[in-house]
């Protein structure tokens, strides 16, 4: 780009130092370039007039042309408003102002011809428009505006004239100057392959489109560009880390692996598990550093994949660790792993926050001496005192709860980084995976172990409570076990605990001793007590486990076949899916009942409906993305990395995918950006990389 666009914003005609300052501070606009990158977030159609008679059949805002027939103030001092009757030959309506009456009233004269723009509201047969935009139509001055861009603003910006219209004005002032200074940065072949508008034209059109179609095309072009460069960056990072970062060479599968595989597995691995293990084996023997994301739905058997991966390390004389986000989950993993590996003579130890100091010392020493093969734990694994003799692989479960910085602490101590396998709790939509983990290799377990039955999910309200209890009774009689989960929300913790306790009381009354055993587990209990209760349930001693979401992840009791979720409207989709995943782990038909109140928000209805409609975690995560947006799903920490200006990962999934394809094709064609036709692109990329902090997640 030529330098004109680097001109400080205050030099634009009519802006000056004071207004320049507010643009810098409030909108981050320092230069002309920043201003043309200040994109409108929607458009309103001012290209035609509607009539009053059309309003009942019209959606949204209207533009009308007509005459003011009367103007008066009505109401008392507390509810004063200004009403102007407006007529256009097809009907009448009221224009209403509640604020600024003093300024507006003197301008409104009966008989004046006006253009009105606003959102009509119907009250019975009457229609009004509150706080309309109003323009007086003078002699011969009646142009239609076309499509009008709407910009974000704020109070401070408005106070210096930068409301949406103010922005529109300065942008339109800049555009003619900018012409000839906005250079293309995509090669012709990409533009024609994906049918993308020229860059300069796109900037012009996104601010001043002639119609919606053109606005859309301009947006697509600029979103593509944004996502394309991001994908290019991610792919390059991946290439670099694959080429440059050496990893431990683990050439053998090893005896432990073979022994477990051949002699101790109670079932066959699924095809998907086998494929993924093969991918991991290949990585670990390559001499390069593995950095892999393992995706799979709840219950798809990720743990076993982790175990085989760790066995490869151990079989080659290295150690392994597995880090989980909660104590319950760490415990569960510890038990599972021990169960599988005990007979093999692999030494597995557990380290969590609740481990006594006196027990830690010998554990630290044994770890450093290389006597411990697998260390399972929580974030306690990250403490400085925890040193390995030679850590070959780190497995991180349910990763999004760990920050990037936390993870890198795992291997700071090593000279060569261990191989890293990150497992997700629930699937991440492809769009997000490509964007947030575009620099990792991804393995997907897309198959559940055989014999799993679809979990029947239904929605019930208080009026069905007795029937639900009856159903629980029937299932217990068949020998099954039941979870009942209560939400726990921080702000109202007291009340939530009350709900949990009341619920527990009601259930013990309905299911009394000695015929039934009901127990309770929540986060405020001592770890030993929690463990004790979990263990009773796992061994089938307890019939009903009343719990908070402490059981959300990882808990594995195949005989449990009913999951009741109380106040399910308070849970997010991925949480509901995780909870539901606690049942359906054995061969029995399993059920999930979502209890809720009667008053439900639209979002809550959608969540519950989605759960009733599908068991597929990938579909659920897509729905979740639409409801919550990427920032919420991935955590703000990670979403800050991206700073997408225009694209919305919950809506622009298709563009993400084609941008990824284009970036891959480019790197294949011209991996070092040698070709002349890619010179501009390379320059743009360098510019982008220069402006980014180094956020590479893996050392
Ligand atoms: P997740 O992917 O949710 O972590 P787990 O690893 O906890 O799933 O596995 C869920 C359950 O399925 C466990 O009880 C596990 O032993 C069992 N399982 C894993 N792989 C298989 C398989 N290939 N065949 C049958 N059961 C399996
Ligand atoms: Mg798991």
XYZ file of C-alpha atoms in Angstrom, residues 220-550:
331
model
C -16.988 -12.125 1.590
C -13.880 -10.858 -0.126
C -12.589 -9.080 2.958
C -13.507 -11.889 5.335
C -11.792 -14.337 3.045
C -8.683 -12.203 3.094
C -8.716 -12.001 6.877
C -9.176 -15.742 7.325
C -6.827 -16.666 4.501
C -3.890 -14.842 6.026
C -4.698 -16.328 9.400
C -4.734 -19.838 7.979
C -1.542 -19.174 6.093
C 0.068 -18.068 9.318
C -1.139 -21.156 11.180
C 0.016 -23.497 8.453
C 3.413 -21.850 8.375
C 3.765 -22.163 12.122
C 2.869 -25.796 11.870
C 5.442 -26.337 9.132
C 8.104 -24.574 11.092
C 7.465 -26.492 14.271
C 7.407 -29.733 12.346
C 10.644 -28.964 10.610
C 12.611 -27.320 13.313
C 11.585 -28.637 16.673
C 13.195 -31.941 17.297
C 11.401 -34.476 19.411
C 12.422 -37.589 21.247
C 12.818 -40.429 18.806
C 10.688 -43.320 19.981
C 11.238 -45.902 17.275
C 9.706 -48.947 18.931
C 6.174 -49.771 19.802
C 7.653 -51.602 22.738
C 6.735 -54.616 24.807
C 4.247 -52.899 27.076
C 2.203 -51.770 24.111
C 2.161 -55.223 22.570
C 1.438 -56.939 25.840
C -1.600 -54.771 26.579
C -2.803 -54.981 23.016
C -2.516 -58.736 22.753
C -3.270 -60.011 26.230
C -5.122 -57.563 28.410
C -7.740 -55.727 26.382
C -11.277 -56.793 27.270
C -12.472 -55.632 23.849
C -11.186 -54.872 20.369
C -10.163 -51.358 19.567
C -12.479 -49.571 17.185
C -11.209 -48.847 13.717
C -11.009 -45.176 14.581
C -8.940 -45.855 17.702
C -6.539 -47.983 15.680
C -6.170 -45.349 13.015
C -5.496 -42.614 15.542
C -2.970 -44.700 17.456
C -1.181 -45.322 14.178
C -1.033 -41.569 13.519
C 0.450 -41.014 16.943
C 2.969 -43.830 16.570
C 4.168 -42.373 13.341
C 4.631 -38.951 14.900
C 6.519 -40.266 17.871
C 8.967 -42.273 15.832
C 9.660 -39.529 13.324
C 12.234 -37.643 15.330
C 10.114 -34.522 15.133
C 8.079 -33.052 17.901
C 4.494 -34.302 18.073
C 1.878 -31.720 18.706
C -1.452 -33.357 18.227
C -5.042 -32.617 19.109
C -7.213 -35.649 19.737
C -10.875 -35.046 19.102
C -13.649 -37.464 19.793
C -17.121 -37.505 21.152
C -17.910 -38.339 24.748
C -17.380 -42.054 25.280
C -15.441 -42.595 22.074
C -12.533 -44.089 24.024
C -9.934 -41.348 24.082
C -8.453 -42.605 27.339
C -7.319 -45.832 25.803
C -5.639 -43.965 22.974
C -3.822 -41.937 25.605
C -2.755 -45.113 27.394
C -1.303 -46.664 24.242
C 0.524 -43.444 23.441
C 2.059 -43.385 26.905
C 3.058 -47.020 26.593
C 5.055 -46.215 23.485
C 7.057 -43.699 25.489
C 7.574 -46.146 28.335
C 8.504 -48.940 25.969
C 11.295 -46.724 24.688
C 12.595 -45.984 28.153
C 10.831 -42.689 28.742
C 8.269 -41.435 31.254
C 4.778 -40.135 30.612
C 2.378 -37.813 32.364
C -1.322 -37.190 32.074
C -2.812 -33.953 33.276
C -6.515 -33.531 33.994
C -8.456 -30.430 34.972
C -10.136 -31.733 38.126
C -9.250 -33.993 40.990
C -12.128 -36.367 40.358
C -11.068 -36.776 36.790
C -7.410 -37.238 37.687
C -8.488 -39.878 40.158
C -10.617 -41.613 37.612
C -7.811 -41.670 35.068
C -5.412 -42.944 37.689
C -7.697 -45.849 38.521
C -8.436 -46.680 34.904
C -4.795 -46.604 33.935
C -3.791 -48.722 36.899
C -6.482 -51.207 36.055
C -5.132 -51.622 32.541
C -1.441 -51.522 33.372
C -1.099 -53.183 36.754
C -0.388 -56.574 35.288
C 2.236 -55.127 33.006
C 4.396 -53.928 35.849
C 4.097 -50.272 34.892
C 4.381 -47.941 37.852
C 1.616 -45.362 37.912
C 1.359 -42.625 40.540
C -1.105 -39.882 41.307
C -0.289 -36.304 42.230
C -3.040 -33.847 43.044
C -3.385 -30.795 45.235
C -4.694 -32.848 48.123
C -1.649 -35.081 48.318
C 0.051 -34.687 51.690
C 3.431 -32.977 51.782
C 4.953 -36.001 53.469
C 3.904 -38.185 50.572
C 5.100 -35.760 47.971
C 8.767 -35.833 48.761
C 9.319 -39.520 48.063
C 7.153 -39.174 44.989
C 9.243 -36.283 43.651
C 12.386 -38.257 44.294
C 11.096 -41.395 42.602
C 10.019 -39.343 39.609
C 13.385 -37.698 39.260
C 15.096 -41.041 39.598
C 13.012 -42.360 36.729
C 11.273 -44.946 38.879
C 7.779 -43.738 38.105
C 6.559 -44.538 34.608
C 3.324 -42.599 34.483
C 2.401 -39.651 36.626
C -1.273 -38.719 36.594
C -2.455 -35.514 38.176
C -4.011 -32.093 38.115
C -2.290 -28.740 37.724
C -0.155 -29.891 40.665
C 2.000 -31.457 37.948
C 3.054 -27.976 36.926
C 4.809 -27.133 40.164
C 8.515 -26.509 39.919
C 9.352 -29.344 42.239
C 7.946 -31.879 39.834
C 10.921 -32.985 37.756
C 11.106 -35.952 35.468
C 14.113 -38.038 34.625
C 13.041 -38.067 30.991
C 9.523 -37.105 30.047
C 8.677 -38.576 26.649
C 5.032 -37.598 26.319
C 2.584 -35.291 28.043
C -1.095 -36.038 27.615
C -3.435 -33.208 28.480
C -7.086 -34.049 28.961
C -9.991 -31.647 28.503
C -7.538 -29.084 27.350
C -9.507 -25.860 27.065
C -9.367 -25.388 30.797
C -5.638 -25.058 30.729
C -4.037 -21.883 29.503
C -1.305 -21.906 26.954
C 1.262 -20.649 29.413
C 0.362 -23.340 31.913
C 0.868 -26.042 29.382
C 4.304 -24.916 28.350
C 5.406 -25.130 31.979
C 5.112 -28.866 31.738
C 8.206 -29.140 29.659
C 10.195 -26.050 30.386
C 12.376 -28.253 32.507
C 13.308 -30.525 29.665
C 15.852 -29.888 27.027
C 13.793 -31.592 24.361
C 10.078 -31.006 24.682
C 7.999 -34.118 25.275
C 5.537 -35.118 22.630
C 2.206 -33.520 23.343
C -1.211 -35.043 22.959
C -4.118 -32.766 23.771
C -7.514 -34.410 24.231
C -10.751 -32.455 24.099
C -13.681 -33.171 26.388
C -16.270 -32.673 23.708
C -15.789 -32.096 20.029
C -14.925 -28.637 18.851
C -16.622 -27.414 15.669
C -14.362 -27.774 12.688
C -14.307 -24.027 12.161
C -12.918 -23.457 15.613
C -10.526 -26.358 15.458
C -9.066 -24.983 12.237
C -8.743 -21.542 13.701
C -7.650 -22.156 17.236
C -5.643 -25.297 16.645
C -4.705 -24.738 13.026
C -1.087 -25.191 14.007
C -1.657 -28.587 15.603
C -2.208 -31.854 13.824
C -5.652 -33.190 14.455
C -6.786 -36.771 14.944
C -10.460 -37.535 15.106
C -12.107 -40.606 16.631
C -15.275 -40.613 14.607
C -16.677 -43.913 15.769
C -18.117 -45.101 19.060
C -17.358 -48.541 20.492
C -19.820 -51.119 19.187
C -23.050 -51.849 21.009
C -23.591 -48.334 22.256
C -27.246 -47.478 22.145
C -28.636 -44.094 21.338
C -29.392 -42.339 24.634
C -33.083 -41.481 24.672
C -33.405 -37.904 25.777
C -36.569 -36.139 26.837
C -37.653 -32.874 28.359
C -39.920 -32.884 31.446
C -41.357 -30.279 33.741
C -42.478 -30.248 37.352
C -45.894 -31.699 36.557
C -44.218 -34.929 35.466
C -42.092 -35.299 38.586
C -44.024 -38.292 39.945
C -43.777 -40.117 36.662
C -40.071 -39.437 36.573
C -39.722 -40.922 40.074
C -41.668 -43.963 38.982
C -39.355 -44.351 36.023
C -36.325 -44.174 38.315
C -37.842 -46.872 40.482
C -38.427 -49.137 37.492
C -34.869 -48.751 36.300
C -33.435 -49.448 39.749
C -35.564 -52.592 39.901
C -33.867 -53.681 36.697
C -30.565 -53.292 38.516
C -29.513 -49.988 37.005
C -28.151 -46.873 38.656
C -29.198 -43.270 38.377
C -27.496 -39.887 38.415
C -29.391 -36.782 39.449
C -27.450 -33.608 38.763
C -28.062 -30.129 40.107
C -26.555 -26.966 38.677
C -24.179 -24.947 40.725
C -23.717 -21.391 39.759
C -21.175 -19.344 41.607
C -23.126 -16.175 42.205
C -25.956 -17.870 43.989
C -23.951 -20.607 45.576
C -25.914 -20.665 48.804
C -29.203 -21.054 47.081
C -27.840 -23.699 44.754
C -26.567 -25.769 47.641
C -29.959 -25.383 49.215
C -31.533 -26.741 46.023
C -29.129 -29.628 46.015
C -29.800 -30.480 49.653
C -33.574 -30.117 49.278
C -33.428 -32.300 46.209
C -31.410 -34.880 48.075
C -33.939 -34.853 50.937
C -36.887 -35.282 48.611
C -35.195 -38.174 46.873
C -34.241 -39.981 50.073
C -37.858 -39.643 51.223
C -39.094 -41.160 47.984
C -36.314 -43.772 47.903
C -35.732 -44.606 51.556
C -33.369 -47.025 53.239
C -33.091 -49.967 53.522
C -34.428 -50.643 50.019
C -32.459 -47.874 48.390
C -29.169 -46.220 48.904
C -28.868 -42.605 47.826
C -25.657 -40.656 48.142
C -24.498 -37.161 47.426
C -21.342 -35.670 45.964
C -20.449 -32.025 45.570
C -17.435 -29.779 45.298
C -17.354 -28.665 48.900
C -16.794 -32.142 50.248
C -13.369 -33.316 51.283
C -11.657 -35.226 48.484
C -11.589 -38.411 50.586
C -15.338 -38.229 51.182
C -15.999 -37.560 47.529
C -13.832 -40.490 46.572
C -15.575 -42.720 49.057
C -19.027 -41.909 47.669
C -17.893 -42.167 44.052
C -16.403 -45.515 44.808
C -19.626 -46.817 46.364
C -21.488 -45.750 43.274
C -18.894 -47.225 40.928
C -19.141 -50.534 42.768
C -22.913 -50.552 42.419
C -23.603 -50.223 46.138
C -25.413 -46.915 45.673
C -28.552 -46.768 43.534
C -28.818 -43.036 43.100
C -26.066 -40.476 43.045
C -27.190 -36.921 43.655
C -24.444 -34.595 42.515
C -23.330 -31.294 41.156
C -21.359 -31.029 37.957
C -18.299 -32.411 39.715
